[in-house]
């Protein structure tokens, strides 16, 4: 049998190339998933994990987020480790700059050692000791703080003066602060200091009471999950793509080997006739499959590495604002991909081989009859499909109630397997319905497509998986982005607010603001300057029915009932010590009004009242603020800087809320581009499956094609027939995949999204799904090009002479 084994490899090399391509692409997909996931996680962790990148351990509160590190114990622990430890945290203190109140200001530590310093310097220099500080660039823009300014931090005996020597960007949201000072300077406010974690290099020593130690990666992953309301989106996406990679691989490889071995039934029968036993046949086929699996898996691993790193570089090149991060070599994924390719190849070859070798030699030498759905086999599959569908739908229902990701994935797999088993009954009927729309020209292609129902169903299933996953992910991304936009829109309704606390803003200033690059729309907000009880400075009190023109929340924050005053708690609300529902006296000259307090965020140091309330305070309102809606893709820092140059001469303050939107877009951008890269590979695998099926089908139907050519079918008509067949399969797979994908997206929305964002509304991106459908149909047409050309090149005489 060794001679037979070597001869088979030589003789059927062309057919094994199709199987090897399927294996290689499947393995490459698994490896690409690993590389892109590593890059995406690295990009996300570069923000959350930046302060701990050079640490061996991170010490934090064991009961976080319900408890924090004990400040005294954490400070003592950090001091004991000296240069081998760096703490992250902040103190919230009152501050004044150049005689102006800066409201409550967060002050964090910055290390004098470069390896512990995670802030990025944009101008100036880092502080070298006590009395020096750096300011966050966005804080500096909004509060008009510049290099060289003196800032008084704290109050009373604890007040200290520091000079701003630099501006920095802070990529880590949990550790961000408005200003940073050296550790010895920060300890002067130790009573107000709250530490979130301590980065440690080397030995941990005795941990503070109630603390735990983690790896930097584990700590950042924990924080990332909490930021997303305890939903680890990256892990969910990884689970979905890993499962789909395995599922699609099994489908494509098994289908390819089924066709491959079905074409060799006569060869197997002849070997059995001359004395080969079933065991020898099985052993020989398994050797062939093992060789193909090993070589194809090695090739797929190498291709996957190159493709994965290439996609990371491509994403970073086209989206520099959304860095994927440095992807490490994912060794477990490499080994896992190789193992998947080898194991799946052996399994995929074992199943069709068992069916072939069970057939007697004489029966195998006769033409093989297609499976009838009315036979026992044809009845068992639909019955099993119904059972799996019922179980899967029940699991999905439980998953939505319990918010269980594991049950959601299990139920989805059960439902999809049920659809796959029901495919030989469902898919041919859908192909016939679709083919009927093509008229007589597509009749022959339709009959060829449904000739083998099981093969047709399996071929469409591979593309169906890709389309289903694409639809589900795009719908999930659209829903997530829309919901987050609503939530952030409520917290930061105005992109940029320019507020003049004393003098009214002029028409000329409004015109210059509107001409500033990045400004989509700007409106003047009328009001007056009023005194508020409990605040030693007068503030603008404004009203505007036109807020909806620029506000992200549709102007809801500016709709205030008469008798109420809404203040921005982040701008000055904490200084007032007021809570919602409190009563406050507002005075303008000799007029006054007792108003009920309401709070909000995101429009700066101007209180908002109803038009009727403003009319009771003044008869001559004047514009004291300009509210701005920024254009899409505007750089927050550049726009803030440009507007600051306009605001500074008139003593106006800038409130820049675009930074939150930028952070949101970066995180969603990483997920979206990772998903697009992975989905592209999934579709490629599916198209390889269609191309393999058509290519092997061309070999299988060579005599039939030759007969059609002899009867007058031209080469062009033959190519068109095969192309139509591929497009029919693609369209049916796309329609099924889109329907199932939208259903799965709804389940994911109920299971995951509503858990993180309770008021989220599901969004179905129909234009994007239409593009997916068009790409799938065109890709099916592309997959038919090579098989169709190969079939058309065979002359009728040569085709009829084939055995």
Coordinates of N, CA and C in Angstrom, one line a residue, residues 29-122:
X29 N -6.5 31.7 9.0 CA -7.6 32.5 9.7 C -7.4 32.4 11.2
X30 N -7.2 31.2 11.7 CA -7.0 31.1 13.2 C -5.8 31.9 13.6
X31 N -4.7 31.9 12.9 CA -3.5 32.6 13.2 C -3.8 34.1 13.1
X32 N -4.5 34.5 12.1 CA -4.8 36.0 11.9 C -5.7 36.5 13.1
X33 N -6.6 35.6 13.5 CA -7.5 36.0 14.7 C -6.6 36.3 15.9
X34 N -5.6 35.4 16.1 CA -4.6 35.6 17.2 C -3.8 36.9 17.1
X35 N -3.3 37.1 15.9 CA -2.5 38.3 15.7 C -3.3 39.6 15.8
X36 N -4.5 39.6 15.2 CA -5.3 40.8 15.3 C -5.8 41.0 16.7
X37 N -6.2 40.0 17.4 CA -6.6 40.1 18.8 C -5.5 40.6 19.6
X38 N -4.3 40.1 19.4 CA -3.1 40.6 20.2 C -2.9 42.1 19.9
X39 N -3.0 42.5 18.6 CA -2.8 43.9 18.3 C -4.0 44.8 18.9
X40 N -5.2 44.3 18.8 CA -6.3 45.1 19.3 C -6.2 45.2 20.9
X41 N -5.9 44.1 21.5 CA -5.7 44.2 23.0 C -4.6 45.1 23.4
X42 N -3.5 45.0 22.6 CA -2.3 45.8 22.9 C -2.7 47.3 22.7
X43 N -3.5 47.6 21.6 CA -3.9 49.0 21.4 C -4.8 49.5 22.6
X44 N -5.7 48.7 23.0 CA -6.6 49.1 24.1 C -5.8 49.2 25.4
X45 N -4.9 48.3 25.6 CA -4.1 48.3 26.9 C -3.1 49.4 26.9
X46 N -2.7 49.9 25.8 CA -1.7 51.0 25.7 C -2.3 52.2 26.5
X47 N -3.6 52.3 26.5 CA -4.3 53.4 27.2 C -4.4 53.0 28.7
X48 N -5.2 52.0 29.0 CA -5.5 51.6 30.3 C -4.3 51.1 31.1
X49 N -3.4 50.4 30.4 CA -2.2 49.8 31.0 C -0.9 50.6 30.9
X50 N -1.0 51.9 30.4 CA 0.2 52.7 30.2 C 1.0 52.9 31.4
X51 N 0.4 53.2 32.6 CA 1.2 53.4 33.8 C 2.0 52.2 34.3
X52 N 1.6 51.0 33.8 CA 2.1 49.8 34.4 C 2.9 48.9 33.4
X53 N 3.3 49.6 32.2 CA 3.9 48.8 31.1 C 5.3 48.2 31.5
X54 N 6.0 48.9 32.4 CA 7.3 48.4 32.8 C 7.3 47.7 34.2
X55 N 6.1 47.4 34.7 CA 6.0 46.8 36.0 C 6.0 45.2 35.8
X56 N 6.4 44.6 36.9 CA 6.3 43.1 37.0 C 4.9 42.8 37.7
X57 N 4.5 43.6 38.6 CA 3.2 43.4 39.3 C 2.5 44.7 39.5
X58 N 1.2 44.6 39.6 CA 0.4 45.7 40.0 C -0.4 45.4 41.2
X59 N -0.3 46.2 42.3 CA -1.0 46.0 43.5 C -2.2 46.9 43.6
X60 N -3.4 46.3 43.8 CA -4.6 47.1 43.9 C -5.5 46.5 45.0
X61 N -6.6 47.2 45.2 CA -7.6 46.7 46.2 C -8.2 45.4 45.9
X62 N -8.2 44.5 46.8 CA -8.7 43.1 46.5 C -10.2 43.2 46.3
X63 N -10.9 44.2 46.9 CA -12.4 44.3 46.7 C -12.8 45.3 45.7
X64 N -11.8 45.7 44.8 CA -12.2 46.8 43.8 C -13.3 46.3 42.9
X65 N -14.3 47.1 42.5 CA -14.4 48.5 42.7 C -15.1 49.0 43.9
X66 N -15.6 48.1 44.7 CA -16.4 48.5 45.9 C -15.5 49.0 47.0
X67 N -14.2 48.7 47.0 CA -13.2 49.2 48.0 C -12.0 49.7 47.3
X68 N -11.2 50.6 48.0 CA -10.0 51.2 47.5 C -8.8 50.8 48.4
X69 N -7.6 51.0 47.9 CA -6.4 50.8 48.7 C -6.4 51.8 49.9
X70 N -6.0 51.3 51.0 CA -5.9 52.2 52.2 C -4.8 53.2 51.9
X71 N -5.1 54.5 51.9 CA -4.0 55.5 51.4 C -2.8 55.4 52.2
X72 N -2.9 55.3 53.6 CA -1.7 55.3 54.4 C -0.8 54.1 54.2
X73 N -1.5 52.9 54.1 CA -0.8 51.7 53.9 C -0.2 51.7 52.5
X74 N -0.9 52.2 51.5 CA -0.3 52.2 50.1 C 0.8 53.1 50.0
X75 N 0.8 54.3 50.6 CA 1.9 55.2 50.6 C 3.1 54.6 51.3
X76 N 2.9 54.0 52.4 CA 4.0 53.3 53.1 C 4.6 52.2 52.2
X77 N 3.8 51.4 51.6 CA 4.2 50.4 50.7 C 5.1 50.9 49.6
X78 N 4.6 52.0 49.0 CA 5.3 52.6 47.9 C 6.7 53.2 48.3
X79 N 6.7 53.8 49.5 CA 7.9 54.3 50.0 C 8.9 53.3 50.3
X80 N 8.5 52.1 50.8 CA 9.4 51.0 51.1 C 10.1 50.5 49.9
X81 N 9.5 50.5 48.8 CA 10.1 50.0 47.5 C 10.9 51.0 46.8
X82 N 10.8 52.3 47.2 CA 11.7 53.3 46.6 C 11.5 53.4 45.1
X83 N 12.6 53.3 44.3 CA 12.6 53.5 42.9 C 12.0 52.3 42.2
X84 N 11.7 51.2 42.9 CA 11.1 50.0 42.3 C 9.6 50.0 42.3
X85 N 9.0 51.1 42.7 CA 7.5 51.2 42.8 C 7.1 52.6 42.3
X86 N 5.9 52.7 41.7 CA 5.3 54.0 41.3 C 3.8 53.8 41.5
X87 N 3.2 54.8 42.3 CA 1.8 54.7 42.6 C 1.0 55.6 41.6
X88 N -0.2 55.2 41.3 CA -1.1 55.9 40.5 C -2.3 56.3 41.3
X89 N -2.8 57.5 41.2 CA -4.0 58.0 41.9 C -4.0 59.5 41.8
X90 N -4.9 60.1 42.6 CA -5.0 61.6 42.5 C -5.7 62.1 43.7
X91 N -5.4 63.4 43.9 CA -6.1 64.2 44.9 C -6.9 65.2 44.3
X92 N -8.1 65.4 44.8 CA -9.0 66.5 44.2 C -9.0 67.7 45.1
X93 N -8.5 68.8 44.6 CA -8.2 70.0 45.4 C -8.6 71.2 44.7
X94 N -9.0 72.3 45.4 CA -9.3 73.6 44.8 C -8.0 74.2 44.2
X95 N -8.1 74.9 43.2 CA -6.9 75.6 42.5 C -7.3 76.9 41.9
X96 N -6.3 77.8 41.9 CA -6.4 79.1 41.2 C -5.2 79.3 40.4
X97 N -5.4 79.9 39.2 CA -4.3 80.2 38.3 C -4.4 81.7 37.9
X98 N -3.4 82.5 38.2 CA -3.4 83.9 37.8 C -4.6 84.6 38.4
X99 N -5.0 84.3 39.6 CA -6.1 84.9 40.3 C -7.4 84.3 39.9
X100 N -7.5 83.4 39.0 CA -8.8 82.8 38.5 C -9.0 81.5 39.2
X101 N -10.3 81.2 39.6 CA -10.6 79.9 40.2 C -10.7 78.9 39.1
X102 N -10.1 77.7 39.4 CA -10.1 76.6 38.4 C -11.0 75.5 38.9
X103 N -11.9 75.8 39.8 CA -12.8 74.8 40.4 C -12.0 73.7 41.0
X104 N -12.7 72.5 41.2 CA -12.0 71.4 41.7 C -11.0 70.8 40.7
X105 N -9.8 70.6 41.0 CA -8.8 70.2 40.1 C -8.1 68.9 40.6
X106 N -8.0 67.9 39.7 CA -7.4 66.6 40.1 C -5.9 66.7 39.9
X107 N -5.1 66.3 40.9 CA -3.7 66.3 40.8 C -3.1 64.9 41.0
X108 N -2.3 64.5 40.1 CA -1.8 63.1 40.1 C -0.3 63.1 40.2
X109 N 0.4 61.9 40.4 CA 1.8 61.9 40.4 C 2.4 61.7 39.0
X110 N 3.6 62.2 38.9 CA 4.4 62.0 37.7 C 5.8 61.7 38.2
X111 N 6.4 60.6 37.6 CA 7.7 60.1 38.1 C 8.8 61.0 37.5
X112 N 9.9 61.1 38.2 CA 11.1 61.7 37.7 C 12.0 60.7 36.9
X113 N 11.6 59.4 37.1 CA 12.3 58.3 36.3 C 11.6 58.0 35.0
X114 N 12.3 58.0 33.9 CA 11.7 57.9 32.6 C 10.9 56.5 32.5
X115 N 11.4 55.4 33.1 CA 10.8 54.1 32.9 C 9.4 54.1 33.6
X116 N 9.1 54.9 34.6 CA 7.9 54.9 35.3 C 7.0 56.1 34.7
X117 N 7.5 56.9 33.8 CA 6.7 58.0 33.3 C 5.9 57.6 32.1
X118 N 4.6 57.7 32.2 CA 3.7 57.2 31.1 C 3.0 58.4 30.4
X119 N 3.1 59.6 31.0 CA 2.5 60.7 30.3 C 3.3 61.1 29.1
X120 N 2.7 61.6 28.0 CA 3.4 62.0 26.8 C 3.6 63.5 26.8
X121 N 4.8 64.0 26.7 CA 5.1 65.4 26.7 C 4.8 66.0 25.3
X122 N 4.0 67.1 25.3 CA 3.7 67.8 24.1 C 4.4 69.1 23.9

